[in-house]
Every structure is written in structure tokens, then in C-alpha cells.
Amino acid sequence: MRILVAEDDRSSRMVTVRLLERLGHAVVPAEDGEEAWLLISRGGKFDMVISDWMMPKLDGRRLCQRVRRRENRCGVSYTYLVLLTAMTDRDHMLAGFGAGADDFLHKPLDEAELVARLRVGERIIALEKRLGDEVEKLQGANRKLHADLKAAAAVQDSMLPRELPPDDRVRFAWDYLPCEELAGDILNIVPLTKDKYGVYVLDVSGHGVAAALMSVTVSRVLSNDPMSSLLLGETAEQDVTPPGRVLALLNERYPIDANSGMRFFTIAYGILDAAKGTFRYASAGHPPVLVCRGGKSEYLTTGGPAIGIIPDWGFEEAEIEMDPSTRVVVYSDGLIENPNARNRQYGYDRFAELICKTGSCSFDRLTDTIVHEARTWSKTAGLEDDLSVLVFGMK
Amino acid sequence: MAETYPVIDRRRLADVSGGDVRFERELMEAFVEDARKRVSQMVQARDGGNAVDVRTAAHTLKGSARNVGALAIADLAALVETCAAADGLPDGELLERLRAGIDRLAKEMEVPAP
């Protein structure tokens, strides 16, 4: 071991150093507590410090306190501290342990006792070192995990709506708040044809990595990539797949089973036709789409079971007219079901009221308001679920 | 009396030094030099009527004397310490005996005179 000996009495110091050296240790002597402290605080690495209690300037007890404070503040490795004292009374022992000492050695130094106590010290030092190594390993693994999650979150973000081709007939706004690094929610606005936009919000059961993987997988078939998209028409007469059919295809492709990790998802999917001024949609277990017009709001109740639950389900479709005052809000249950500090859910009525109240403010303001409301509502509890919101209308 | 004890416990010294005679000589030189300083401190403190300083110096000498195995000196120092702890001052004879003990040790261990 590398041992620092702090002892002001020269002959006693010589005896201690000599005994330790004969036992095979590397010893650095210090003439008092202050010199010992300088050696330590300037970065000297010692497995053990054996310090006299009574010393001028800085005594052994205060040296112990400083060493422990430094360990706490700077996160340096543990030093085993032994106080050398002729005092054997209980109060002294307690004060020494209280200052951070690990053990005591009695004067005059007895070789057999010294050997025994050094052995105890070595054992503790080895344990502390192993603990430190393990903590470091865990921290390393944790850092890597965080980096991986960040990379995964970037992939997920790349699946969110990109800049749309300019179209002065329609307006869109959206926001998206994962409650963890990765979300089980995903949403998108997909230009399908010159006039038609596919719009969806989907929510995979649970959250975290497994839910995120599924949301990313599903979002790849809900794109306008002709190779993989389910949204583009299957026949020449049909340029886009009708919403009910899209949900039926998803239902077929993603049954809830061991392959999906018993996960399922809900989705609201619709097609906004800018030429005809209509929104045709279908829903699979998703919170009802909210439509606001003329200061009144209405939930669209058309829907079916969540995707993957019931095979061969025929998903109903419905269509609404879009006039310039109509705004449609598609969202996930993150806000509606989010409990506040008193464990009360936000609820559908409050949500409808909020949307109506915000009147004709800009769409971006509307999504900001919804996100702000969600954060305020769950201020103390924090978001318990991902929150997605997508608002659109026609000009 | 204290002076009848061996002036140095040679076994203790050998345990510490591992039989290294050069180290023993260095240790004895250091001890004798410091012990003389402590006695001078005691004399000075006693002349100034300062029992606390007498006690501190005696306590330190006692500790280092025990550590090197200088038993007679340790016992005399302990006597001085006890006397000063009771707020008394040691008489000159006691301090003289302490000084004589150190001289005897120096002679026995062949420590060159200062």
C-alpha cells in the first residue's frame, strides 16, 4: 500500500515509517497535519493515511474531516484513515470516528497490532476499490445507453412531419412531447397526391424503447414511399387507400401476439381533400377526433377496436365538410388522461372547452396552448404519457 | 525507582529496526536531540510558572520515549506530566533526573555529544 504518515514527533515518525517499510509498504512521511493535507490536496494518491491525533497547526481529527470533505466534493477514491493516539477513552474514539477515521492505532505502536489493523484496512480498501470500479462500469454503460436512446430519438424525430409542399388551401400545426426519451406516439402529415393529405396520430400501448420501435415500424408503412406505403392506392382507379381500408390492412399486419410483444396501438387516420374540402377518416380505438366550428365543438365518434385486437374487423368511415372556420384536432390520450396532482384526469369536456375558448387564434398558438395546458395540469406529477397533437383546417 | 529500569529496551529497538544498527543509531540521535529540547522546554516553562506547557512537553516526551523503548525516560516524563496535570510544578531535582537519564541513554547508545 501507499501510506502517508503524519506525525510531528521525529523519533515516533521514524519508528512508524520504519515498521511500515519493513512490512513492505511505500511510505511518505509528513511532519504535521498541514504538510499531510498539502500532499493530499495537491493530488497525492494514498491508500491509507496514518495520522497522529495531537499535532500543532492541523490535528489528526481535522485532517480526517478535510480528507472526507474532499472525497465528497471531488469524487476522488476512498482513503483509509487511521488515527494514532495514546488516548483510549470513549469520547475521543467517537470524535475520531465522527471526523471520518476508519480505525485507531494505539501508542506505543505495537507491531502485531499494526499488522492486524493494516490487514483490515487492506480488505476495506480492496472492497472500496471494487465498488468504485463497478460504479464506473455502470456509469459507462449508462452513458452508452443514453447515447443510444438519443440516437433512437433522432430516428424517431425524423419520422415526424417534414416541411410540406406549399399549398395555400390548407393549414397544419402539430406538437409532440415524449414523456421519456422515446415515445410510443407518432404523428404525421403525408402529402399523398396534389390535393390529398393523409393525416394520422398513433399511440402504441406502453412507452419507452419497445413502444418506440413499434411506432417507427408502423410509421414507415404510413408514408408516401410507393415501395412500402399502405396509403397509396392499390388500383389504378383509386389513387389513395380509403381510411377504413388502411386500418384493416394495419389490423391484418400487426396482430397482437408474441411477435409484437403483446403490444397494440390505436390510430386515427384520415384524408384531407383540399380540392373537395372534405375530411374522410376512420379510427381504431383512438380518442375521438375533435371538430370545432362556429364556436361549437363536437367529438367524432366513428371508430372501431384498437389495431391488432380483433381480426378481420371492418372499420367504418365517416366524412365531414371542411369550411374555412372548421378546425380539426387529432391527438393522443396524453392530455385527456393525464392526471394532475390530485389524480384527476383532464377529461374530454375540458379539452373541448379549451379548443373552443381559444377561438380563431393561429394554429401554432393553439398547439402551444394545448401543450402549455398539459404541462400546467400535470405540473407536479409530470407527464405520464406521451402527448401528440395535430391541428388542421382550410383557408 | 525509575532509574533502576533498563535505560533502553533493546528488544523493542530491534523489533523496530529489524536489526539495522545504522537505523538504530539515527533513531537514537533523533530521540536524544529532541528529548533534550523537551527538557529545556520543561525547565523554561517551569521557571515561567506555566504548568500547561510543562505538561505538554512531558506528554510528548513520554510518547516518543515509549515508542523507541526508552522506558526509564518515559516513566520520568510521566511523573512530570502527572505533577503538572495537578497544576503543580515539578521540582528541579525531577527535571535534573530526567536530563541525567537522557545523558545515560546517550552514553549507552554512543550518541555523540551535541
Coordinates of C-alpha atoms in Angstrom, one line a residue:
Chain A
M1 CA 0.0 0.0 0.0
R2 CA 1.0 3.6 -0.4
I3 CA 0.8 5.1 3.1
L4 CA 1.1 8.7 4.3
V5 CA 2.3 9.0 7.9
A6 CA 1.6 12.3 9.6
E7 CA 3.4 12.6 12.9
D8 CA 5.1 15.7 14.4
D9 CA 7.4 13.8 16.8
R10 CA 10.5 12.9 14.8
S11 CA 11.5 9.7 16.6
S12 CA 7.9 8.4 16.7
R13 CA 7.6 9.2 12.9
M14 CA 10.9 7.3 12.3
V15 CA 9.5 4.3 14.2
T16 CA 6.2 4.2 12.4
V17 CA 7.8 4.7 9.0
R18 CA 10.4 2.1 9.7
L19 CA 7.8 -0.5 10.8
L20 CA 5.6 0.1 7.8
E21 CA 8.5 -0.1 5.4
R22 CA 9.7 -3.3 6.9
L23 CA 6.1 -4.6 6.2
G24 CA 6.6 -3.8 2.5
H25 CA 4.7 -0.6 2.2
A26 CA 5.6 2.6 0.3
V27 CA 5.6 5.3 3.0
V28 CA 5.6 9.1 2.6
P29 CA 6.3 10.9 5.9
A30 CA 4.7 14.3 6.8
E31 CA 5.9 16.4 9.7
D32 CA 2.4 17.6 10.7
G33 CA -1.2 17.6 9.7
E34 CA -0.8 20.6 7.5
E35 CA 2.0 19.1 5.4
A36 CA 0.0 15.9 5.1
W37 CA -3.0 17.9 3.9
L38 CA -0.9 19.7 1.3
L39 CA 0.4 16.4 0.0
I40 CA -3.2 15.0 -0.3
S41 CA -4.9 18.2 -1.6
R42 CA -2.3 18.6 -4.3
G43 CA -3.3 15.2 -5.7
G44 CA -1.0 12.8 -3.9
K45 CA -2.6 9.4 -4.0
F46 CA -2.6 7.3 -0.8
D47 CA -4.4 4.2 0.0
M48 CA -4.0 4.9 3.7
V49 CA -3.2 7.8 6.0
I50 CA -1.9 7.1 9.5
S51 CA -2.0 10.3 11.4
D52 CA -1.1 11.2 14.9
W53 CA -4.0 12.8 16.8
M54 CA -2.2 15.6 18.6
M55 CA -0.2 17.8 16.2
P56 CA 0.4 21.5 16.0
K57 CA -1.4 23.6 13.3
L58 CA -3.7 20.8 11.9
D59 CA -4.5 17.9 14.2
G60 CA -5.4 14.4 13.1
R61 CA -9.1 14.8 13.7
R62 CA -9.4 17.9 11.4
L63 CA -7.1 16.2 8.8
C64 CA -9.7 13.4 8.7
Q65 CA -12.5 15.8 8.2
R66 CA -10.8 17.6 5.4
V67 CA -9.9 14.3 3.6
R68 CA -13.5 13.2 3.8
R69 CA -14.9 16.5 2.6
R70 CA -12.5 16.4 -0.4
E71 CA -13.7 12.9 -1.2
N72 CA -17.3 14.0 -1.2
R73 CA -16.7 17.1 -3.2
C74 CA -14.2 15.9 -5.8
G75 CA -15.3 12.3 -6.1
V76 CA -11.7 11.1 -5.5
S77 CA -11.2 7.5 -4.4
Y78 CA -11.5 6.4 -0.8
T79 CA -8.7 6.8 1.6
Y80 CA -8.5 4.6 4.7
L81 CA -7.8 6.8 7.7
V82 CA -6.2 5.6 10.9
L83 CA -5.7 7.9 13.9
L84 CA -2.7 7.2 16.1
T85 CA -3.4 8.1 19.7
A86 CA -2.5 7.4 23.3
M87 CA -6.0 8.4 24.2
T88 CA -8.3 5.4 24.6
D89 CA -11.4 7.0 26.1
R90 CA -14.8 6.6 24.5
D91 CA -15.4 10.3 23.7
H92 CA -12.1 10.5 21.8
M93 CA -12.9 7.4 19.8
L94 CA -16.4 8.8 19.0
A95 CA -15.0 12.2 18.0
G96 CA -12.4 10.4 15.7
F97 CA -14.9 8.2 14.0
G98 CA -17.2 11.2 13.7
A99 CA -14.5 13.1 11.9
G100 CA -14.2 10.2 9.4
A101 CA -11.5 8.0 10.8
D102 CA -11.8 4.3 10.0
D103 CA -9.6 2.9 12.8
F104 CA -7.3 3.7 15.7
L105 CA -3.8 2.6 16.5
H106 CA -2.5 2.9 20.0
K107 CA 0.8 4.3 21.1
P108 CA 3.3 3.0 21.6
L109 CA 2.9 1.3 18.3
D110 CA 2.8 -2.5 18.6
E111 CA 3.9 -4.4 15.6
A112 CA 1.4 -7.2 15.9
E113 CA -1.5 -4.8 16.3
L114 CA -0.2 -2.7 13.4
V115 CA -0.1 -5.8 11.1
A116 CA -3.6 -6.8 12.1
R117 CA -5.1 -3.3 11.5
L118 CA -3.3 -2.9 8.2
R119 CA -4.9 -6.2 7.1
V120 CA -8.3 -4.9 8.0
G121 CA -7.5 -1.7 6.1
E122 CA -6.3 -3.5 3.1
R123 CA -9.5 -5.5 3.0
I124 CA -11.7 -2.4 3.2
I125 CA -9.6 -0.6 0.6
A126 CA -10.0 -3.5 -1.8
L127 CA -13.7 -3.5 -1.3
E128 CA -14.0 0.2 -1.8
K129 CA -11.9 -0.1 -5.0
R130 CA -14.1 -2.9 -6.3
L131 CA -17.2 -0.8 -5.6
G132 CA -15.6 2.2 -7.3
D133 CA -14.7 0.1 -10.4
E134 CA -18.2 -1.3 -10.5
V135 CA -19.8 2.1 -10.2
E136 CA -17.6 3.3 -13.0
K137 CA -18.6 0.4 -15.2
L138 CA -22.3 1.1 -14.5
Q139 CA -21.8 4.8 -15.3
G140 CA -20.1 3.9 -18.6
A141 CA -23.0 1.5 -19.5
N142 CA -25.5 4.2 -18.6
R143 CA -23.7 6.8 -20.7
K144 CA -23.8 4.4 -23.7
L145 CA -27.4 3.6 -23.1
H146 CA -28.3 7.3 -23.0
A147 CA -26.3 7.9 -26.2
D148 CA -28.2 5.0 -27.9
L149 CA -31.5 6.4 -26.7
K150 CA -30.6 9.8 -28.1
A151 CA -29.7 8.3 -31.4
A152 CA -33.0 6.4 -31.4
A153 CA -34.9 9.6 -30.5
A154 CA -33.3 11.3 -33.5
V155 CA -34.5 8.4 -35.8
Q156 CA -38.0 8.8 -34.3
D157 CA -37.9 12.6 -34.8
S158 CA -37.0 12.1 -38.5
M159 CA -40.4 10.3 -38.8
L160 CA -42.3 13.4 -37.8
P161 CA -43.9 15.8 -40.3
R162 CA -41.4 17.4 -42.6
E163 CA -41.9 20.6 -44.5
L164 CA -44.9 20.3 -46.7
P165 CA -45.1 21.4 -50.3
P166 CA -46.6 25.0 -50.4
D167 CA -50.4 24.8 -50.6
D168 CA -52.4 27.9 -49.7
R169 CA -55.7 26.0 -49.3
V170 CA -54.7 24.2 -46.1
R171 CA -53.1 24.9 -42.7
F172 CA -51.4 22.5 -40.4
A173 CA -49.8 22.7 -36.9
W174 CA -48.6 20.0 -34.6
D175 CA -46.6 19.3 -31.5
Y176 CA -45.2 16.2 -29.9
L177 CA -43.9 15.7 -26.3
P178 CA -42.5 12.3 -25.4
C179 CA -42.7 11.6 -21.7
E180 CA -39.4 9.6 -21.9
E181 CA -36.6 9.9 -24.3
L182 CA -38.5 7.7 -26.8
A183 CA -42.2 8.0 -27.4
G184 CA -44.9 5.4 -28.2
D185 CA -46.8 8.1 -30.0
I186 CA -46.1 9.2 -33.6
L187 CA -47.9 11.5 -35.9
N188 CA -47.5 12.7 -39.5
I189 CA -49.0 14.7 -42.3
V190 CA -48.3 12.8 -45.6
P191 CA -48.9 14.5 -48.9
L192 CA -50.4 11.7 -51.0
T193 CA -51.5 13.5 -54.1
K194 CA -51.6 17.0 -55.3
D195 CA -54.9 17.5 -53.4
K196 CA -54.9 14.8 -50.7
Y197 CA -53.1 14.7 -47.4
G198 CA -53.0 11.6 -45.2
V199 CA -53.1 12.7 -41.5
Y200 CA -52.6 10.4 -38.5
V201 CA -51.8 10.2 -34.9
L202 CA -51.0 6.8 -33.5
D203 CA -50.3 5.6 -29.9
V204 CA -48.6 2.3 -29.1
S205 CA -49.5 0.8 -25.8
G206 CA -46.9 1.5 -23.2
H207 CA -43.9 3.7 -23.8
G208 CA -40.1 3.6 -23.9
V209 CA -37.9 1.6 -26.3
A210 CA -40.3 -1.3 -27.3
A211 CA -43.2 1.1 -27.9
A212 CA -41.0 3.4 -29.9
L213 CA -39.7 0.6 -32.1
M214 CA -43.2 -0.3 -33.0
S215 CA -44.3 3.2 -33.7
V216 CA -41.3 3.7 -36.0
T217 CA -42.0 0.4 -37.8
V218 CA -45.7 1.3 -38.4
S219 CA -44.9 4.9 -39.4
R220 CA -42.8 3.5 -42.3
V221 CA -45.8 1.9 -43.9
L222 CA -47.8 5.1 -43.3
S223 CA -45.6 7.2 -45.7
N224 CA -45.8 8.2 -49.3
D225 CA -43.0 5.9 -50.3
P226 CA -44.5 3.9 -53.2
M227 CA -42.5 0.8 -52.2
S228 CA -43.8 0.5 -48.6
S229 CA -46.8 2.7 -48.3
L230 CA -50.2 1.4 -47.4
L231 CA -51.7 4.8 -48.0
L232 CA -51.3 5.0 -51.8
G233 CA -54.0 3.4 -53.9
E234 CA -53.9 -0.3 -54.7
T235 CA -55.7 0.0 -58.1
A236 CA -55.4 2.4 -61.0
E237 CA -58.9 3.9 -60.3
Q238 CA -58.0 4.5 -56.6
D239 CA -55.2 7.0 -56.1
V240 CA -55.3 6.6 -52.3
T241 CA -56.3 3.8 -50.0
P242 CA -59.5 4.7 -48.1
P243 CA -59.0 5.3 -44.4
G244 CA -61.1 2.3 -43.3
R245 CA -59.1 0.0 -45.6
V246 CA -55.8 1.4 -44.3
L247 CA -56.8 0.4 -40.7
A248 CA -58.0 -3.0 -41.9
L249 CA -54.5 -3.5 -43.6
L250 CA -52.8 -2.5 -40.4
N251 CA -55.0 -4.8 -38.4
E252 CA -54.0 -7.6 -40.6
R253 CA -50.3 -6.8 -40.5
Y254 CA -49.9 -6.1 -36.8
P255 CA -51.9 -8.6 -34.8
I256 CA -51.4 -8.5 -31.0
D257 CA -49.2 -11.6 -30.4
A258 CA -45.8 -12.7 -29.1
N259 CA -44.1 -11.1 -32.2
S260 CA -45.4 -7.7 -31.2
G261 CA -44.5 -8.2 -27.6
M262 CA -48.3 -8.3 -26.9
R263 CA -48.3 -4.6 -28.0
F264 CA -51.2 -3.0 -29.8
F265 CA -51.8 0.5 -31.0
T266 CA -54.6 3.0 -31.5
I267 CA -54.7 5.2 -34.5
A268 CA -56.9 8.0 -36.0
Y269 CA -56.3 8.2 -39.8
G270 CA -58.0 10.5 -42.3
I271 CA -57.6 12.0 -45.7
L272 CA -57.9 15.8 -46.1
D273 CA -59.0 16.6 -49.6
A274 CA -58.1 20.2 -50.3
A275 CA -59.9 20.2 -53.7
K276 CA -63.2 18.9 -52.4
G277 CA -63.0 20.4 -48.9
T278 CA -63.6 17.2 -47.1
F279 CA -62.0 15.1 -44.4
R280 CA -62.7 11.4 -44.5
Y281 CA -61.5 9.4 -41.6
A282 CA -61.5 6.2 -39.6
S283 CA -60.4 5.4 -36.1
A284 CA -59.1 2.3 -34.3
G285 CA -59.6 2.6 -30.5
H286 CA -58.2 6.2 -30.7
P287 CA -59.5 9.1 -28.7
P288 CA -62.3 10.8 -30.8
V289 CA -61.2 13.5 -33.3
L290 CA -62.4 16.9 -32.2
V291 CA -64.0 19.2 -34.7
C292 CA -64.6 22.8 -33.9
R293 CA -66.6 25.2 -35.9
G294 CA -68.6 28.3 -35.3
G295 CA -67.7 28.3 -31.6
K296 CA -69.0 24.8 -31.1
S297 CA -67.1 21.6 -30.7
E298 CA -68.0 18.0 -31.4
Y299 CA -66.3 14.7 -31.0
L300 CA -66.4 12.4 -34.0
T301 CA -67.5 9.0 -32.5
T302 CA -67.0 6.8 -35.6
G303 CA -64.5 4.1 -34.7
G304 CA -63.5 0.5 -34.1
P305 CA -61.3 -1.5 -31.8
A306 CA -57.5 -0.8 -31.4
I307 CA -55.3 -2.3 -34.1
G308 CA -54.4 -6.0 -33.6
I309 CA -57.1 -6.9 -31.2
I310 CA -60.0 -8.3 -33.4
P311 CA -59.0 -10.0 -36.7
D312 CA -60.9 -9.0 -39.9
W313 CA -62.7 -6.0 -38.4
G314 CA -64.4 -3.8 -40.9
F315 CA -63.5 -0.2 -39.9
E316 CA -66.3 2.3 -40.5
E317 CA -65.5 5.6 -42.2
A318 CA -67.2 9.0 -41.9
E319 CA -66.7 12.3 -43.7
I320 CA -67.1 15.9 -42.7
E321 CA -67.2 19.1 -44.8
M322 CA -64.4 21.5 -44.2
D323 CA -65.3 25.1 -44.3
P324 CA -62.8 27.8 -43.6
S325 CA -64.0 28.0 -39.9
T326 CA -63.5 24.3 -39.3
R327 CA -60.6 23.1 -37.4
V328 CA -59.9 19.5 -36.7
V329 CA -57.8 18.4 -33.7
V330 CA -56.3 14.9 -33.8
Y331 CA -54.4 14.0 -30.6
S332 CA -53.3 11.2 -28.3
D333 CA -54.7 10.5 -24.9
G334 CA -51.6 12.1 -23.2
L335 CA -53.6 15.2 -22.3
I336 CA -57.1 13.9 -21.8
E337 CA -56.0 11.1 -19.5
N338 CA -53.1 12.9 -17.8
P339 CA -53.8 13.0 -14.0
N340 CA -53.0 16.1 -12.1
A341 CA -51.5 16.3 -8.5
R342 CA -55.0 15.3 -7.1
N343 CA -55.1 12.4 -9.5
R344 CA -57.9 13.9 -11.6
Q345 CA -57.9 13.4 -15.3
Y346 CA -58.0 16.4 -17.6
G347 CA -61.1 15.0 -19.4
Y348 CA -62.9 15.4 -22.7
D349 CA -65.2 18.3 -21.7
R350 CA -62.4 20.4 -20.5
F351 CA -60.4 19.7 -23.7
A352 CA -63.4 20.7 -26.0
E353 CA -63.9 23.8 -23.9
L354 CA -60.2 24.7 -24.2
I355 CA -60.3 24.4 -28.0
C356 CA -63.5 26.5 -28.4
K357 CA -62.2 29.1 -26.0
T358 CA -59.0 29.7 -28.0
G359 CA -61.3 31.0 -30.8
S360 CA -59.7 31.9 -34.0
C361 CA -56.1 32.2 -32.9
S362 CA -53.4 30.8 -35.1
F363 CA -52.9 27.1 -35.3
D364 CA -49.5 27.3 -33.8
R365 CA -50.9 29.3 -30.9
L366 CA -53.5 26.5 -30.5
T367 CA -50.9 23.7 -30.3
D368 CA -48.8 25.8 -27.9
T369 CA -51.9 26.4 -25.7
I370 CA -52.6 22.6 -25.6
V371 CA -49.0 21.8 -24.7
H372 CA -49.0 24.6 -22.1
E373 CA -52.2 23.3 -20.6
A374 CA -50.9 19.7 -20.4
R375 CA -47.7 20.9 -18.6
T376 CA -49.7 23.2 -16.2
W377 CA -52.2 20.5 -15.5
S378 CA -49.6 17.9 -14.5
K379 CA -47.2 20.4 -13.1
T380 CA -46.3 18.4 -10.0
A381 CA -46.9 14.9 -11.4
G382 CA -45.0 15.4 -14.7
L383 CA -46.3 14.0 -18.0
E384 CA -47.2 10.3 -17.5
D385 CA -47.8 9.6 -21.1
D386 CA -46.6 10.9 -24.5
L387 CA -48.6 13.8 -25.9
S388 CA -49.2 14.4 -29.6
V389 CA -51.5 17.0 -31.1
L390 CA -52.2 17.8 -34.7
V391 CA -54.5 20.6 -35.8
F392 CA -55.6 21.4 -39.3
G393 CA -58.1 23.3 -41.3
M394 CA -58.7 25.1 -44.6
K395 CA -58.2 28.6 -45.5
Chain B
M1 CA 12.7 4.0 41.3
A2 CA 12.5 4.7 37.7
E3 CA 16.3 4.8 37.2
T4 CA 16.6 1.1 38.0
Y5 CA 14.7 0.2 34.8
P6 CA 16.9 -0.6 31.8
V7 CA 17.7 2.7 30.2
I8 CA 16.7 1.2 26.8
D9 CA 14.5 -1.8 25.9
R10 CA 16.8 -3.4 23.3
R11 CA 14.3 -5.9 22.2
R12 CA 11.8 -3.1 21.3
L13 CA 14.6 -1.3 19.4
A14 CA 15.5 -4.5 17.5
D15 CA 11.8 -5.1 16.7
V16 CA 11.5 -1.7 15.2
S17 CA 14.8 -1.6 13.3
G18 CA 14.9 -5.2 12.2
G19 CA 18.5 -5.3 13.4
D20 CA 19.6 -2.4 11.3
V21 CA 22.2 -0.8 13.5
R22 CA 22.6 2.3 11.4
F23 CA 18.9 3.0 11.7
E24 CA 19.1 2.4 15.5
R25 CA 21.8 5.0 15.7
E26 CA 19.9 7.5 13.7
L27 CA 16.8 6.9 15.7
M28 CA 18.7 7.3 19.0
E29 CA 20.3 10.5 17.8
A30 CA 17.0 12.0 16.8
F31 CA 15.4 10.9 20.0
V32 CA 18.1 12.2 22.3
E33 CA 18.3 15.5 20.5
D34 CA 14.5 16.0 20.7
A35 CA 14.3 14.8 24.2
R36 CA 16.9 17.4 25.3
K37 CA 14.8 20.0 23.6
R38 CA 11.7 18.9 25.5
V39 CA 13.5 19.0 28.8
S40 CA 14.8 22.5 28.1
Q41 CA 11.1 23.5 27.3
M42 CA 10.0 22.0 30.6
V43 CA 12.7 23.9 32.5
Q44 CA 11.8 27.1 30.8
A45 CA 8.0 26.6 31.3
R46 CA 8.6 25.7 35.0
D47 CA 10.7 28.8 35.5
G48 CA 7.8 30.8 33.9
G49 CA 5.3 29.1 36.2
N50 CA 3.5 27.6 33.1
A51 CA 2.2 24.2 34.2
V52 CA 0.3 23.6 30.9
D53 CA 3.4 23.9 28.8
V54 CA 5.3 21.7 31.2
R55 CA 2.6 19.1 30.8
T56 CA 2.5 19.2 27.0
A57 CA 6.3 18.8 26.7
A58 CA 6.3 16.0 29.2
H59 CA 3.4 14.2 27.4
T60 CA 5.2 14.4 24.1
L61 CA 8.4 13.1 25.6
K62 CA 6.6 10.3 27.3
G63 CA 5.0 9.2 24.0
S64 CA 8.2 9.2 22.0
A65 CA 10.2 7.6 24.8
R66 CA 7.7 4.7 24.9
N67 CA 7.8 4.4 21.1
V68 CA 11.6 3.9 21.0
G69 CA 11.7 1.8 24.1
A70 CA 13.4 4.4 26.4
L71 CA 11.5 3.1 29.4
A72 CA 13.2 5.0 32.3
I73 CA 12.8 8.3 30.5
A74 CA 9.2 7.5 29.7
D75 CA 8.5 6.9 33.3
L76 CA 10.2 10.0 34.5
A77 CA 8.3 12.1 31.9
A78 CA 5.1 10.5 33.1
L79 CA 5.9 11.6 36.6
V80 CA 6.5 15.2 35.4
E81 CA 3.2 15.1 33.4
T82 CA 1.2 13.9 36.4
C83 CA 2.7 16.5 38.6
A84 CA 1.9 19.3 36.1
A85 CA -1.5 17.9 35.4
A86 CA -2.4 18.6 39.1
D87 CA -1.4 22.2 38.4
G88 CA 1.8 21.8 40.3
L89 CA 5.2 22.4 39.0
P90 CA 7.9 19.7 39.1
D91 CA 10.9 20.4 41.3
G92 CA 14.3 21.0 39.8
E93 CA 15.6 17.6 41.0
L94 CA 13.0 15.7 39.0
L95 CA 13.9 17.6 35.8
E96 CA 17.6 17.0 36.6
R97 CA 17.0 13.3 36.9
L98 CA 15.2 13.4 33.5
R99 CA 18.2 15.2 32.0
A100 CA 20.6 12.7 33.6
G101 CA 18.5 9.8 32.2
I102 CA 18.9 11.2 28.7
D103 CA 22.6 11.6 29.2
R104 CA 22.9 8.0 30.3
L105 CA 21.0 6.8 27.3
A106 CA 23.2 8.9 25.0
K107 CA 26.2 7.4 26.6
E108 CA 25.0 3.8 26.4
M109 CA 23.9 4.2 22.8
E110 CA 27.1 6.1 21.9
V111 CA 25.2 9.1 20.7
P112 CA 27.8 11.8 20.0
A113 CA 27.6 14.9 22.3
P114 CA 25.8 17.9 20.7

